[in-house]
Amino acid sequence: MGPLVLLSGYQTPAALRRLGRRRLTAWLRNRKTRSAEDLATAAVDAAERQHTRLPGEAAIARVVRDLALELLDLHEKIHELDIRIEARFRAHDLAPVISSMPGIGPLLGAEFLAATGGDLSRFPSADRLAAFSEGVKSVSGSGRVPVARGIPGGRVVPGGSG
């Protein structure tokens, strides 16, 4: 998030050079940016190597600032939604059972509840439930986005052949 925070305030090499490393570090720290000093050093060092000013630079800087602010806002909204989903999941009667399954935290558990309708009686055996949960808990490379894998049509038929 640090680079987005940086771009929300300073977009041009000239602005970074004027501000300087020390003041940029302080500005980033005030916004709770992780590794503020490293980011400030990298940004100011890059700005010191670039002195060419391009036509339309100010207009593009405003667009970059606006996009950075929108992305930061979107990140905050996603974080708030994650908190709400987790709270709803933890309030469910089956949350302790579902959370006890290896690799299933509150967000994946909430998806599991949504996929099963919260009715574990639909599964005639523990093996069927485990097979279903394997399909639900497959995750993409980011580790955050649950996807159904190995399930024809992305659907699961509890008690079916899969």
PDB file of C-alpha atoms in Angstrom:
ATOM      1  CA  MET A   1       0.000   0.000   0.000  1.00  0.00           C
ATOM      2  CA  GLY A   2       2.994   2.276   0.513  1.00  0.00           C
ATOM      3  CA  PRO A   3       3.424   3.186  -3.156  1.00  0.00           C
ATOM      4  CA  LEU A   4      -0.275   4.074  -3.405  1.00  0.00           C
ATOM      5  CA  VAL A   5       0.003   6.261  -0.323  1.00  0.00           C
ATOM      6  CA  LEU A   6       3.018   7.961  -1.910  1.00  0.00           C
ATOM      7  CA  LEU A   7       1.165   8.540  -5.187  1.00  0.00           C
ATOM      8  CA  SER A   8      -1.844   9.933  -3.352  1.00  0.00           C
ATOM      9  CA  GLY A   9       0.304  12.858  -2.258  1.00  0.00           C
ATOM     10  CA  TYR A  10       3.224  13.181  -4.671  1.00  0.00           C
ATOM     11  CA  GLN A  11       3.230  12.144  -8.305  1.00  0.00           C
ATOM     12  CA  THR A  12       6.039  13.994 -10.049  1.00  0.00           C
ATOM     13  CA  PRO A  13       9.815  13.843  -9.740  1.00  0.00           C
ATOM     14  CA  ALA A  14       9.945  17.603  -9.159  1.00  0.00           C
ATOM     15  CA  ALA A  15       7.517  17.372  -6.230  1.00  0.00           C
ATOM     16  CA  LEU A  16       9.534  14.545  -4.675  1.00  0.00           C
ATOM     17  CA  ARG A  17      12.820  16.431  -5.100  1.00  0.00           C
ATOM     18  CA  ARG A  18      11.325  19.574  -3.518  1.00  0.00           C
ATOM     19  CA  LEU A  19      10.028  17.606  -0.550  1.00  0.00           C
ATOM     20  CA  GLY A  20      13.212  15.642   0.025  1.00  0.00           C
ATOM     21  CA  ARG A  21      13.874  12.317   1.687  1.00  0.00           C
ATOM     22  CA  ARG A  22      13.506  13.407   5.318  1.00  0.00           C
ATOM     23  CA  ARG A  23      10.177  15.215   4.893  1.00  0.00           C
ATOM     24  CA  LEU A  24       8.794  12.485   2.628  1.00  0.00           C
ATOM     25  CA  THR A  25       9.712   9.855   5.227  1.00  0.00           C
ATOM     26  CA  ALA A  26       7.884  11.867   7.897  1.00  0.00           C
ATOM     27  CA  TRP A  27       4.869  12.338   5.610  1.00  0.00           C
ATOM     28  CA  LEU A  28       4.706   8.595   4.908  1.00  0.00           C
ATOM     29  CA  ARG A  29       5.130   7.698   8.596  1.00  0.00           C
ATOM     30  CA  ASN A  30       2.263  10.039   9.506  1.00  0.00           C
ATOM     31  CA  ARG A  31       0.127   7.925   7.183  1.00  0.00           C
ATOM     32  CA  LYS A  32       1.340   4.708   8.844  1.00  0.00           C
ATOM     33  CA  THR A  33       3.157   3.500   5.744  1.00  0.00           C
ATOM     34  CA  ARG A  34       5.253   0.411   6.296  1.00  0.00           C
ATOM     35  CA  SER A  35       8.979   0.836   5.469  1.00  0.00           C
ATOM     36  CA  ALA A  36       8.465   4.582   5.053  1.00  0.00           C
ATOM     37  CA  GLU A  37      12.166   5.390   5.027  1.00  0.00           C
ATOM     38  CA  ASP A  38      12.976   2.777   2.361  1.00  0.00           C
ATOM     39  CA  LEU A  39      10.122   3.942   0.154  1.00  0.00           C
ATOM     40  CA  ALA A  40      11.057   7.601   0.563  1.00  0.00           C
ATOM     41  CA  THR A  41      14.695   6.846  -0.261  1.00  0.00           C
ATOM     42  CA  ALA A  42      13.781   4.885  -3.399  1.00  0.00           C
ATOM     43  CA  ALA A  43      11.314   7.534  -4.584  1.00  0.00           C
ATOM     44  CA  VAL A  44      13.613  10.516  -4.016  1.00  0.00           C
ATOM     45  CA  ASP A  45      16.613   8.685  -5.526  1.00  0.00           C
ATOM     46  CA  ALA A  46      14.556   7.941  -8.655  1.00  0.00           C
ATOM     47  CA  ALA A  47      13.306  11.551  -8.775  1.00  0.00           C
ATOM     48  CA  GLU A  48      16.872  12.858  -8.562  1.00  0.00           C
ATOM     49  CA  ARG A  49      17.739  10.880 -11.719  1.00  0.00           C
ATOM     50  CA  GLN A  50      14.820  12.282 -13.715  1.00  0.00           C
ATOM     51  CA  HIS A  51      14.745  15.962 -14.604  1.00  0.00           C
ATOM     52  CA  THR A  52      12.810  15.885 -17.855  1.00  0.00           C
ATOM     53  CA  ARG A  53       9.419  17.489 -17.561  1.00  0.00           C
ATOM     54  CA  LEU A  54       6.857  16.117 -19.982  1.00  0.00           C
ATOM     55  CA  PRO A  55       3.935  17.940 -21.588  1.00  0.00           C
ATOM     56  CA  GLY A  56       0.728  17.174 -19.722  1.00  0.00           C
ATOM     57  CA  GLU A  57       2.635  16.048 -16.643  1.00  0.00           C
ATOM     58  CA  ALA A  58       0.459  18.078 -14.255  1.00  0.00           C
ATOM     59  CA  ALA A  59      -2.772  16.721 -15.737  1.00  0.00           C
ATOM     60  CA  ILE A  60      -1.506  13.149 -15.588  1.00  0.00           C
ATOM     61  CA  ALA A  61      -0.314  13.720 -11.997  1.00  0.00           C
ATOM     62  CA  ARG A  62      -3.876  14.656 -11.004  1.00  0.00           C
ATOM     63  CA  VAL A  63      -5.232  11.504 -12.658  1.00  0.00           C
ATOM     64  CA  VAL A  64      -2.607   9.370 -10.883  1.00  0.00           C
ATOM     65  CA  ARG A  65      -3.467  11.023  -7.553  1.00  0.00           C
ATOM     66  CA  ASP A  66      -7.185  10.441  -8.063  1.00  0.00           C
ATOM     67  CA  LEU A  67      -6.660   6.793  -9.012  1.00  0.00           C
ATOM     68  CA  ALA A  68      -4.379   6.201  -6.030  1.00  0.00           C
ATOM     69  CA  LEU A  69      -6.978   7.718  -3.697  1.00  0.00           C
ATOM     70  CA  GLU A  70      -9.721   5.564  -5.243  1.00  0.00           C
ATOM     71  CA  LEU A  71      -7.632   2.417  -4.806  1.00  0.00           C
ATOM     72  CA  LEU A  72      -6.855   3.280  -1.187  1.00  0.00           C
ATOM     73  CA  ASP A  73     -10.561   3.860  -0.581  1.00  0.00           C
ATOM     74  CA  LEU A  74     -11.420   0.555  -2.259  1.00  0.00           C
ATOM     75  CA  HIS A  75      -8.834  -1.229  -0.101  1.00  0.00           C
ATOM     76  CA  GLU A  76     -10.453   0.237   3.019  1.00  0.00           C
ATOM     77  CA  LYS A  77     -13.931  -0.824   1.872  1.00  0.00           C
ATOM     78  CA  ILE A  78     -12.726  -4.377   1.220  1.00  0.00           C
ATOM     79  CA  HIS A  79     -11.134  -4.458   4.679  1.00  0.00           C
ATOM     80  CA  GLU A  80     -14.396  -3.284   6.277  1.00  0.00           C
ATOM     81  CA  LEU A  81     -16.350  -5.901   4.327  1.00  0.00           C
ATOM     82  CA  ASP A  82     -13.928  -8.625   5.447  1.00  0.00           C
ATOM     83  CA  ILE A  83     -14.548  -7.589   9.063  1.00  0.00           C
ATOM     84  CA  ARG A  84     -18.324  -7.741   8.575  1.00  0.00           C
ATOM     85  CA  ILE A  85     -18.129 -11.150   6.876  1.00  0.00           C
ATOM     86  CA  GLU A  86     -15.929 -12.483   9.681  1.00  0.00           C
ATOM     87  CA  ALA A  87     -18.331 -11.195  12.347  1.00  0.00           C
ATOM     88  CA  ARG A  88     -21.322 -12.802  10.612  1.00  0.00           C
ATOM     89  CA  PHE A  89     -19.427 -16.064  10.233  1.00  0.00           C
ATOM     90  CA  ARG A  90     -18.336 -16.155  13.886  1.00  0.00           C
ATOM     91  CA  ALA A  91     -21.969 -15.601  14.955  1.00  0.00           C
ATOM     92  CA  HIS A  92     -23.065 -18.781  13.144  1.00  0.00           C
ATOM     93  CA  ASP A  93     -23.596 -21.929  15.237  1.00  0.00           C
ATOM     94  CA  LEU A  94     -21.298 -23.993  13.001  1.00  0.00           C
ATOM     95  CA  ALA A  95     -18.415 -21.497  13.004  1.00  0.00           C
ATOM     96  CA  PRO A  96     -16.373 -23.339  15.685  1.00  0.00           C
ATOM     97  CA  VAL A  97     -16.715 -26.643  13.805  1.00  0.00           C
ATOM     98  CA  ILE A  98     -15.911 -25.164  10.401  1.00  0.00           C
ATOM     99  CA  SER A  99     -12.993 -23.133  11.777  1.00  0.00           C
ATOM    100  CA  SER A 100     -11.510 -26.295  13.251  1.00  0.00           C
ATOM    101  CA  MET A 101     -10.960 -27.714   9.763  1.00  0.00           C
ATOM    102  CA  PRO A 102      -7.335 -27.265   8.644  1.00  0.00           C
ATOM    103  CA  GLY A 103      -6.845 -24.277   6.362  1.00  0.00           C
ATOM    104  CA  ILE A 104     -10.280 -22.763   6.880  1.00  0.00           C
ATOM    105  CA  GLY A 105     -10.365 -19.326   8.459  1.00  0.00           C
ATOM    106  CA  PRO A 106     -13.297 -16.962   8.843  1.00  0.00           C
ATOM    107  CA  LEU A 107     -13.521 -15.767   5.229  1.00  0.00           C
ATOM    108  CA  LEU A 108     -13.198 -19.202   3.679  1.00  0.00           C
ATOM    109  CA  GLY A 109     -15.505 -20.547   6.390  1.00  0.00           C
ATOM    110  CA  ALA A 110     -18.115 -17.971   5.411  1.00  0.00           C
ATOM    111  CA  GLU A 111     -17.853 -19.096   1.802  1.00  0.00           C
ATOM    112  CA  PHE A 112     -18.181 -22.694   2.942  1.00  0.00           C
ATOM    113  CA  LEU A 113     -21.378 -21.806   4.828  1.00  0.00           C
ATOM    114  CA  ALA A 114     -22.724 -19.986   1.795  1.00  0.00           C
ATOM    115  CA  ALA A 115     -21.931 -22.943  -0.478  1.00  0.00           C
ATOM    116  CA  THR A 116     -23.507 -25.530   1.840  1.00  0.00           C
ATOM    117  CA  GLY A 117     -26.390 -23.376   2.979  1.00  0.00           C
ATOM    118  CA  GLY A 118     -25.229 -24.062   6.536  1.00  0.00           C
ATOM    119  CA  ASP A 119     -26.794 -27.521   6.390  1.00  0.00           C
ATOM    120  CA  LEU A 120     -24.167 -30.176   7.045  1.00  0.00           C
ATOM    121  CA  SER A 121     -26.867 -32.864   7.213  1.00  0.00           C
ATOM    122  CA  ARG A 122     -26.785 -32.792   3.399  1.00  0.00           C
ATOM    123  CA  PHE A 123     -23.627 -34.873   3.631  1.00  0.00           C
ATOM    124  CA  PRO A 124     -24.250 -38.558   4.369  1.00  0.00           C
ATOM    125  CA  SER A 125     -20.713 -39.115   5.680  1.00  0.00           C
ATOM    126  CA  ALA A 126     -17.629 -37.299   6.901  1.00  0.00           C
ATOM    127  CA  ASP A 127     -15.866 -38.404   3.710  1.00  0.00           C
ATOM    128  CA  ARG A 128     -18.458 -36.597   1.563  1.00  0.00           C
ATOM    129  CA  LEU A 129     -18.071 -33.449   3.655  1.00  0.00           C
ATOM    130  CA  ALA A 130     -14.278 -33.658   3.388  1.00  0.00           C
ATOM    131  CA  ALA A 131     -14.481 -34.112  -0.387  1.00  0.00           C
ATOM    132  CA  PHE A 132     -16.773 -31.101  -0.622  1.00  0.00           C
ATOM    133  CA  SER A 133     -14.546 -28.970   1.591  1.00  0.00           C
ATOM    134  CA  GLU A 134     -11.513 -29.830  -0.546  1.00  0.00           C
ATOM    135  CA  GLY A 135     -13.317 -28.367  -3.569  1.00  0.00           C
ATOM    136  CA  VAL A 136     -14.327 -25.239  -1.669  1.00  0.00           C
ATOM    137  CA  LYS A 137     -11.007 -24.569   0.024  1.00  0.00           C
ATOM    138  CA  SER A 138      -8.841 -24.669  -3.100  1.00  0.00           C
ATOM    139  CA  VAL A 139      -7.426 -21.178  -3.388  1.00  0.00           C
ATOM    140  CA  SER A 140      -5.783 -19.172  -6.082  1.00  0.00           C
ATOM    141  CA  GLY A 141      -2.098 -18.296  -6.001  1.00  0.00           C
ATOM    142  CA  SER A 142      -2.795 -15.219  -3.882  1.00  0.00           C
ATOM    143  CA  GLY A 143      -4.138 -17.380  -1.073  1.00  0.00           C
ATOM    144  CA  ARG A 144      -7.072 -15.007  -0.624  1.00  0.00           C
ATOM    145  CA  VAL A 145      -9.543 -15.765  -3.392  1.00  0.00           C
ATOM    146  CA  PRO A 146     -11.394 -19.073  -2.930  1.00  0.00           C
ATOM    147  CA  VAL A 147     -12.208 -20.892  -6.146  1.00  0.00           C
ATOM    148  CA  ALA A 148     -13.885 -24.194  -6.882  1.00  0.00           C
ATOM    149  CA  ARG A 149     -11.420 -26.506  -8.608  1.00  0.00           C
ATOM    150  CA  GLY A 150     -11.961 -29.953  -9.945  1.00  0.00           C
ATOM    151  CA  ILE A 151     -15.724 -29.561  -9.771  1.00  0.00           C
ATOM    152  CA  PRO A 152     -17.549 -29.790 -13.114  1.00  0.00           C
ATOM    153  CA  GLY A 153     -19.227 -26.514 -13.931  1.00  0.00           C
ATOM    154  CA  GLY A 154     -17.927 -25.032 -10.672  1.00  0.00           C
ATOM    155  CA  ARG A 155     -20.892 -26.623  -8.861  1.00  0.00           C
ATOM    156  CA  VAL A 156     -20.919 -29.171  -6.104  1.00  0.00           C
ATOM    157  CA  VAL A 157     -23.544 -31.807  -5.730  1.00  0.00           C
ATOM    158  CA  PRO A 158     -23.433 -33.030  -2.117  1.00  0.00           C
ATOM    159  CA  GLY A 159     -23.645 -36.798  -2.028  1.00  0.00           C
ATOM    160  CA  GLY A 160     -23.176 -36.879  -5.782  1.00  0.00           C
ATOM    161  CA  SER A 161     -20.235 -38.100  -7.828  1.00  0.00           C
ATOM    162  CA  GLY A 162     -18.701 -34.591  -7.890  1.00  0.00           C
TER     163      GLY A 162
END
